[in-house]
CSV table of C-alpha atoms and ligand atoms in Angstrom, one decimal:
chain,number,residue,atom,x,y,z
R,7,MET,CA,105.6,97.7,114.5
R,8,ASP,CA,107.9,96.4,111.8
R,9,ARG,CA,110.8,98.5,113.0
R,10,LEU,CA,110.4,97.3,116.5
R,11,ILE,CA,110.1,93.7,115.4
R,12,GLU,CA,113.3,94.0,113.4
R,13,ALA,CA,115.1,95.5,116.4
R,14,ILE,CA,113.8,92.6,118.6
R,15,GLU,CA,114.9,90.0,116.1
R,16,ALA,CA,118.4,91.7,115.7
R,17,LYS,CA,119.0,91.6,119.5
R,18,GLN,CA,117.1,88.3,120.0
R,19,ASN,CA,115.5,90.0,123.0
R,20,PRO,CA,111.9,91.0,123.5
R,21,SER,CA,112.5,93.3,126.4
R,22,VAL,CA,112.6,97.0,127.0
R,23,VAL,CA,114.4,99.0,129.7
R,24,GLY,CA,112.2,101.5,131.5
R,25,LEU,CA,113.9,104.7,132.2
R,26,ASP,CA,112.0,105.9,135.3
R,27,PRO,CA,114.6,107.7,137.4
R,28,THR,CA,113.7,109.1,140.8
R,29,GLU,CA,115.8,110.7,143.5
R,30,ALA,CA,115.9,107.4,145.3
R,31,LEU,CA,117.1,105.5,142.3
R,32,VAL,CA,120.0,107.8,141.4
R,33,PRO,CA,123.0,107.4,143.7
R,34,ALA,CA,123.3,110.6,145.8
R,35,GLN,CA,126.9,111.3,144.8
R,36,ILE,CA,125.9,111.5,141.2
R,37,VAL,CA,123.3,114.2,142.0
R,38,ALA,CA,125.7,116.0,144.3
R,39,SER,CA,128.4,116.1,141.6
R,40,PHE,CA,126.3,118.7,139.7
R,41,ALA,CA,125.7,121.0,142.6
R,42,GLU,CA,128.4,123.6,141.8
R,43,GLU,CA,127.8,123.7,138.1
R,44,ILE,CA,124.1,124.2,138.5
R,45,SER,CA,124.4,126.8,141.3
R,46,GLU,CA,126.6,128.9,139.0
R,47,GLN,CA,124.0,128.7,136.1
R,48,VAL,CA,120.7,129.4,137.9
R,49,GLU,CA,119.3,132.9,138.3
R,50,ASP,CA,116.8,131.8,141.0
R,51,PRO,CA,118.4,129.5,143.6
R,52,ALA,CA,114.9,127.9,144.1
R,53,GLU,CA,115.3,126.4,140.7
R,54,ALA,CA,118.6,124.7,141.5
R,55,PRO,CA,117.4,121.4,143.0
R,56,ALA,CA,115.1,120.5,140.1
R,57,MET,CA,117.8,121.5,137.6
R,58,GLN,CA,120.4,119.5,139.4
R,59,LEU,CA,118.3,116.4,139.6
R,60,SER,CA,117.3,116.8,135.9
R,61,VAL,CA,121.0,116.9,134.8
R,62,ALA,CA,121.7,113.9,137.1
R,63,PHE,CA,118.7,112.0,135.6
R,64,PHE,CA,120.1,112.5,132.1
R,65,GLU,CA,123.6,111.4,133.0
R,66,PHE,CA,122.2,108.4,134.8
R,67,ASN,CA,120.1,107.5,131.8
R,68,ARG,CA,123.0,108.0,129.4
R,69,ALA,CA,125.2,105.6,131.4
R,70,ILE,CA,122.4,103.0,131.3
R,71,ILE,CA,121.7,103.5,127.6
R,72,ASP,CA,125.4,103.1,126.8
R,73,ALA,CA,125.5,99.9,129.0
R,74,VAL,CA,122.4,98.2,127.4
R,75,ALA,CA,122.2,99.5,123.8
R,76,ASP,CA,123.8,96.4,122.3
R,77,ILE,CA,121.5,94.1,124.3
R,78,VAL,CA,118.0,95.5,124.2
R,79,PRO,CA,115.9,96.8,121.3
R,80,ALA,CA,114.1,99.6,123.1
R,81,VAL,CA,113.8,101.9,126.0
R,82,LYS,CA,110.7,103.3,127.7
R,83,PRO,CA,111.2,106.6,129.4
R,84,GLN,CA,108.3,107.3,131.8
R,85,ILE,CA,107.5,111.1,131.3
R,86,ALA,CA,106.0,111.4,134.8
R,87,MET,CA,109.4,111.2,136.4
R,88,TYR,CA,110.7,114.1,134.3
R,89,GLU,CA,107.5,116.2,134.4
R,90,ALA,CA,107.8,116.2,138.2
R,91,LEU,CA,110.9,118.4,137.8
R,92,GLY,CA,109.3,121.0,135.6
R,93,PRO,CA,110.9,122.4,132.4
R,94,ALA,CA,114.4,121.1,133.2
R,95,GLY,CA,112.9,117.6,133.7
R,96,ILE,CA,111.2,117.8,130.3
R,97,ASP,CA,114.6,118.7,128.8
R,98,ALA,CA,116.1,115.6,130.5
R,99,TYR,CA,113.2,113.5,129.0
R,100,THR,CA,113.7,114.8,125.4
R,101,MET,CA,117.5,114.6,125.6
R,102,THR,CA,117.1,111.0,126.9
R,103,CYS,CA,114.9,110.1,124.0
R,104,GLU,CA,117.2,111.8,121.5
R,105,TYR,CA,120.3,110.0,122.9
R,106,ALA,CA,118.6,106.6,122.9
R,107,LYS,CA,117.5,107.1,119.3
R,108,GLN,CA,121.1,108.1,118.3
R,109,LYS,CA,122.2,104.8,119.8
R,110,GLY,CA,119.8,103.0,117.5
R,111,LEU,CA,117.1,102.1,120.1
R,112,TYR,CA,113.3,102.2,119.6
R,113,VAL,CA,112.0,104.9,122.0
R,114,LEU,CA,108.6,104.2,123.5
R,115,GLY,CA,107.4,107.3,125.4
R,116,ASP,CA,105.2,106.3,128.3
R,117,VAL,CA,103.1,109.5,128.3
R,118,LYS,CA,99.6,107.9,128.6
R,119,ARG,CA,97.7,110.7,126.9
R,120,GLY,CA,94.0,110.7,126.1
R,121,ASP,CA,91.4,113.5,125.6
R,122,ILE,CA,88.7,114.8,123.4
R,123,GLY,CA,89.5,114.7,119.7
R,124,SER,CA,90.7,118.3,119.2
R,125,THR,CA,93.0,118.1,122.3
R,126,ALA,CA,94.2,114.6,121.3
R,127,ALA,CA,95.2,116.1,118.0
R,128,ALA,CA,97.6,118.4,119.8
R,129,TYR,CA,98.9,115.6,122.0
R,130,ALA,CA,99.4,113.5,118.9
R,131,HIS,CA,102.2,115.9,117.9
R,132,HIS,CA,104.4,113.8,120.2
R,133,LEU,CA,104.6,111.6,117.1
R,134,SER,CA,104.6,114.2,114.4
R,135,GLY,CA,106.1,117.4,115.6
R,136,VAL,CA,104.4,120.7,114.7
R,137,GLY,CA,104.8,123.3,112.0
R,138,LEU,CA,104.7,123.4,108.3
R,139,ASP,CA,106.8,120.3,107.7
R,140,ASP,CA,106.0,117.8,110.5
R,141,THR,CA,108.5,115.3,109.4
R,142,ALA,CA,111.4,117.8,109.6
R,143,TYR,CA,110.7,118.7,113.3
R,144,ASP,CA,110.5,115.9,115.8
R,145,PRO,CA,111.1,117.5,119.2
R,146,TRP,CA,110.1,114.5,121.4
R,147,HIS,CA,112.3,111.9,119.5
R,148,GLU,CA,109.8,109.1,120.3
R,149,ASP,CA,109.0,106.1,118.1
R,150,ALA,CA,105.8,105.3,120.0
R,151,VAL,CA,103.7,106.6,122.8
R,152,THR,CA,101.2,105.1,125.3
R,153,VAL,CA,97.6,106.2,125.0
R,154,ASN,CA,94.6,106.0,127.3
R,155,PRO,CA,91.4,104.8,125.5
R,156,TYR,CA,88.8,106.0,128.0
R,157,LEU,CA,87.6,108.8,125.7
R,158,GLY,CA,86.9,106.4,122.9
R,159,THR,CA,87.6,106.5,119.1
R,160,ASP,CA,87.8,110.3,118.6
R,161,GLY,CA,90.5,110.5,121.3
R,162,ILE,CA,92.5,107.8,119.6
R,163,THR,CA,92.1,108.6,115.9
R,164,PRO,CA,94.6,111.6,115.9
R,165,PHE,CA,97.3,109.3,117.4
R,166,ILE,CA,96.6,106.6,114.8
R,167,ASP,CA,96.8,109.2,112.0
R,168,ALA,CA,100.1,110.6,113.3
R,169,ALA,CA,101.5,107.2,113.9
R,170,THR,CA,100.7,105.8,110.4
R,171,ALA,CA,101.9,109.0,108.7
R,172,ASN,CA,105.2,109.0,110.4
R,173,ASP,CA,105.8,105.2,110.6
R,174,LYS,CA,105.4,105.3,114.4
R,175,ASP,CA,103.2,103.3,116.8
R,176,ILE,CA,100.9,103.7,119.8
R,177,PHE,CA,100.2,101.4,122.7
R,178,VAL,CA,96.7,101.6,124.1
R,179,LEU,CA,96.0,100.7,127.7
R,180,VAL,CA,93.9,97.5,127.7
R,181,ARG,CA,94.7,95.5,130.9
R,182,THR,CA,97.0,97.4,133.2
R,183,SER,CA,99.3,95.8,135.7
R,184,ASN,CA,98.3,97.7,138.8
R,185,PRO,CA,96.3,96.1,141.7
R,186,SER,CA,93.3,98.5,141.3
R,187,SER,CA,93.0,97.9,137.6
R,188,SER,CA,90.2,95.4,138.2
R,189,GLU,CA,87.9,98.1,139.6
R,190,LEU,CA,87.0,99.2,136.1
R,191,GLN,CA,88.7,96.9,133.7
R,192,GLU,CA,87.1,93.7,135.0
R,193,LEU,CA,83.5,95.0,135.2
R,194,GLU,CA,81.1,92.8,133.3
R,195,LEU,CA,79.1,94.3,130.5
R,196,ALA,CA,75.5,93.4,129.6
R,197,SER,CA,77.0,91.3,126.7
R,198,GLY,CA,78.8,89.2,129.3
R,199,GLU,CA,82.3,90.4,128.3
R,200,ARG,CA,84.6,92.3,130.5
R,201,VAL,CA,85.4,96.0,130.0
R,202,TYR,CA,89.0,95.2,129.1
R,203,GLU,CA,87.9,92.6,126.6
R,204,HIS,CA,85.7,95.2,124.9
R,205,VAL,CA,88.6,97.6,124.9
R,206,ALA,CA,90.8,94.8,123.4
R,207,ASP,CA,88.3,94.5,120.5
R,208,LEU,CA,88.3,98.2,119.9
R,209,VAL,CA,92.1,98.3,119.8
R,210,GLU,CA,92.2,95.4,117.3
R,211,GLY,CA,89.7,97.2,115.2
R,212,TRP,CA,91.5,100.6,115.5
R,213,GLY,CA,94.6,99.0,114.0
R,214,ALA,CA,93.0,96.9,111.3
R,215,GLU,CA,93.9,99.3,108.4
R,216,THR,CA,97.5,99.6,109.5
R,217,ILE,CA,98.8,96.1,109.5
R,218,GLY,CA,102.5,95.8,108.5
R,219,LYS,CA,104.5,93.1,106.8
R,220,ASN,CA,105.0,91.2,110.0
R,221,GLY,CA,101.2,90.9,110.7
R,222,TYR,CA,101.0,93.5,113.4
R,223,SER,CA,99.4,96.9,113.2
R,224,HIS,CA,100.6,100.4,114.3
R,225,VAL,CA,98.2,100.1,117.3
R,226,GLY,CA,99.5,98.1,120.1
R,227,ALA,CA,98.1,97.2,123.5
R,228,VAL,CA,99.4,97.5,127.1
R,229,VAL,CA,98.8,94.2,128.9
R,230,GLY,CA,100.2,93.8,132.4
R,231,ALA,CA,102.6,91.0,133.2
R,232,THR,CA,100.7,90.6,136.4
R,233,HIS,CA,97.7,89.1,134.5
R,234,PRO,CA,99.2,85.9,132.9
R,235,GLU,CA,95.9,84.2,132.1
R,236,GLU,CA,94.1,87.3,130.8
R,237,GLY,CA,97.2,88.1,128.8
R,238,LYS,CA,97.2,84.7,127.1
R,239,ALA,CA,93.5,85.0,126.2
R,240,LEU,CA,94.1,88.5,124.9
R,241,ARG,CA,96.9,87.2,122.7
R,242,ALA,CA,94.4,84.9,121.0
R,243,ARG,CA,91.8,87.6,120.8
R,244,MET,CA,94.1,90.2,119.3
R,245,PRO,CA,96.1,88.5,116.6
R,246,HIS,CA,97.3,91.7,114.9
R,247,THR,CA,98.0,93.7,118.1
R,248,PHE,CA,101.6,93.9,119.5
R,249,PHE,CA,101.7,93.9,123.3
R,250,LEU,CA,103.7,96.2,125.6
R,251,VAL,CA,103.9,94.1,128.8
R,252,PRO,CA,104.9,96.1,131.9
R,253,GLY,CA,104.9,94.7,135.5
R,254,TYR,CA,107.8,92.3,135.1
R,255,GLY,CA,110.1,92.2,138.1
R,256,ALA,CA,109.3,94.9,140.6
R,257,GLN,CA,105.6,94.3,140.3
R,258,GLY,CA,105.9,90.5,140.5
R,259,GLY,CA,105.6,89.5,136.8
R,260,THR,CA,107.7,86.6,135.6
R,261,ALA,CA,109.0,85.2,132.4
R,262,GLN,CA,106.8,82.1,132.8
R,263,GLY,CA,103.8,84.4,133.4
R,264,VAL,CA,104.3,86.4,130.2
R,265,ALA,CA,105.1,83.5,128.0
R,266,GLY,CA,101.5,83.1,126.8
R,267,MET,CA,101.5,86.8,125.7
R,268,PHE,CA,103.8,86.0,122.7
R,269,ASP,CA,102.7,84.5,119.5
R,270,ARG,CA,103.7,81.0,118.1
R,271,ASP,CA,106.9,82.5,116.7
R,272,GLY,CA,107.9,84.0,120.0
R,273,MET,CA,107.1,87.5,118.7
R,274,GLY,CA,104.2,89.8,119.5
R,275,ALA,CA,105.2,91.2,122.9
R,276,LEU,CA,107.8,93.5,124.4
R,277,VAL,CA,108.3,93.1,128.2
R,278,ASN,CA,109.2,96.1,130.3
R,279,SER,CA,111.2,96.3,133.5
R,280,SER,CA,112.1,99.7,134.9
R,281,ARG,CA,113.1,99.6,138.6
R,282,GLY,CA,114.4,96.0,138.2
R,283,ILE,CA,117.0,97.2,135.8
R,284,ILE,CA,117.8,100.9,136.6
R,285,GLY,CA,117.8,100.2,140.3
R,286,ALA,CA,119.8,97.0,140.1
R,287,TRP,CA,122.9,98.8,141.6
R,288,LYS,CA,121.0,99.0,144.9
R,289,LYS,CA,121.4,95.3,145.3
R,290,SER,CA,125.1,95.3,144.6
R,291,ASP,CA,127.5,94.8,147.6
R,292,LYS,CA,130.0,96.9,145.6
R,293,TYR,CA,128.1,100.1,146.4
R,294,SER,CA,129.4,102.4,149.0
R,295,GLU,CA,128.2,105.9,150.0
R,296,SER,CA,131.8,107.0,149.9
R,297,MET,CA,132.5,106.0,146.3
R,298,SER,CA,133.0,108.7,143.7
R,299,ALA,CA,130.3,109.8,141.4
R,300,ASP,CA,132.2,108.3,138.4
R,301,ASP,CA,132.5,105.0,140.2
R,302,ALA,CA,128.8,105.1,141.2
R,303,LEU,CA,127.9,105.7,137.5
R,304,ASP,CA,130.0,102.8,136.4
R,305,LEU,CA,128.3,100.6,139.0
R,306,VAL,CA,124.8,101.7,137.9
R,307,ALA,CA,125.8,100.8,134.3
R,308,GLU,CA,127.4,97.5,135.1
R,309,SER,CA,124.4,96.4,137.3
R,310,ALA,CA,121.8,97.5,134.7
R,311,ARG,CA,123.7,95.5,132.0
R,312,GLU,CA,123.7,92.4,134.2
R,313,ALA,CA,120.0,92.8,135.1
R,314,ALA,CA,119.1,93.3,131.4
R,315,LYS,CA,121.0,90.2,130.4
R,316,ASP,CA,119.3,88.2,133.1
R,317,MET,CA,115.9,89.4,131.9
R,318,ARG,CA,116.8,88.6,128.3
R,319,ASP,CA,118.0,85.1,129.2
R,320,ASN,CA,114.9,84.4,131.3
R,321,LEU,CA,112.6,85.4,128.5
R,322,ARG,CA,114.6,83.5,125.9
R,323,ALA,CA,114.2,80.4,128.1
R,324,VAL,CA,110.4,80.4,127.9
R,325,LEU,CA,110.1,81.3,124.2
R,326,PRO,CA,110.1,78.9,121.2
X,402,LIG,O1,99.8,98.8,133.2
X,402,LIG,C1,100.8,99.5,133.2
X,402,LIG,C2,101.1,100.5,132.4
X,402,LIG,C3,102.3,101.2,132.5
X,402,LIG,N1,103.2,100.9,133.5
X,402,LIG,C4,104.5,101.6,133.5
X,402,LIG,O2,105.5,100.7,133.4
X,402,LIG,C5,106.6,101.0,134.3
X,402,LIG,C6,106.8,99.9,135.2
X,402,LIG,O3,107.8,100.1,136.1
X,402,LIG,P1,108.5,99.0,137.0
X,402,LIG,O4,109.5,99.7,137.8
X,402,LIG,O5,109.1,97.9,136.1
X,402,LIG,O6,107.4,98.4,137.9
X,402,LIG,C7,106.2,102.3,134.9
X,402,LIG,O7,106.7,103.4,134.1
X,402,LIG,C8,104.7,102.3,134.9
X,402,LIG,O8,104.2,103.6,134.9
X,402,LIG,C9,102.9,99.8,134.3
X,402,LIG,O9,103.7,99.5,135.3
X,402,LIG,N2,101.7,99.2,134.2
């Protein structure tokens, strides 16, 4: 996590902008502005809507990245939004990751993979590329990915190996932000501990051999902003584990609520907001359906920048 920590220190900002575009979050005139270009390119007209949306997603992301790159240390593209559009969407995802990296941002791919060991080894190429020289080929352009621990150690080991070999990181789901997370994660084990506490101990152990100069390992944990008390207890329980904290803003998480998830130096956590930043333009009274695509893109960028600054300032206010 040393690169991430340096980026956070440089920007004095422990927040990450989630790039989760959907048709509802991209102004319609931006999508429409690609209609002609795409219709001329496609062989099968049935492919046009997904291609048009994919191109719009990338332009939308590019405008947001340009607007926040000097404020935030990282972005977190959510692959589900892109996979929904098929191959063109995957292109938009990888192009977004590549562009963010070119802008000096740490790119955290929210891909939530997890499978048996042999399959996990293939998924782990998100961090290492494939081929004879893994380091020379990095098609996904991610610095880290999210991983599901439900399959246990053999599903995680390939990701840890790929992460350490390539100076990248993984973030393992421990206490997720969603309302139903308690159905499994809060179950009490015979030992008296909760399932998520047991997972927390596994995660701390998985990272033990990979601790960097700042005291955090290559194996991070996902801890929802919607669980302030559990998050605080997990911070004490997992001293070498960096937290990715989603659930801020749109899901109700607050700066005060996440304050306990940081360490004594105000480090140790990266707080995500997706809809709260990329959809900030929707709250602007400057938006009009009749504005041009270029003006809408400017408004998206300007609104995202303001929302990212507000989030940064709110987090700074609760940290030492
Ligand atoms: O526990 C979790 C794990 C991942 N997420 C992801 O974070 C973003 C949150 O989006 P918002 O718009 O800021 O609510 C999204 O990509 C989720 O899949 C999470 O919310 N909670």
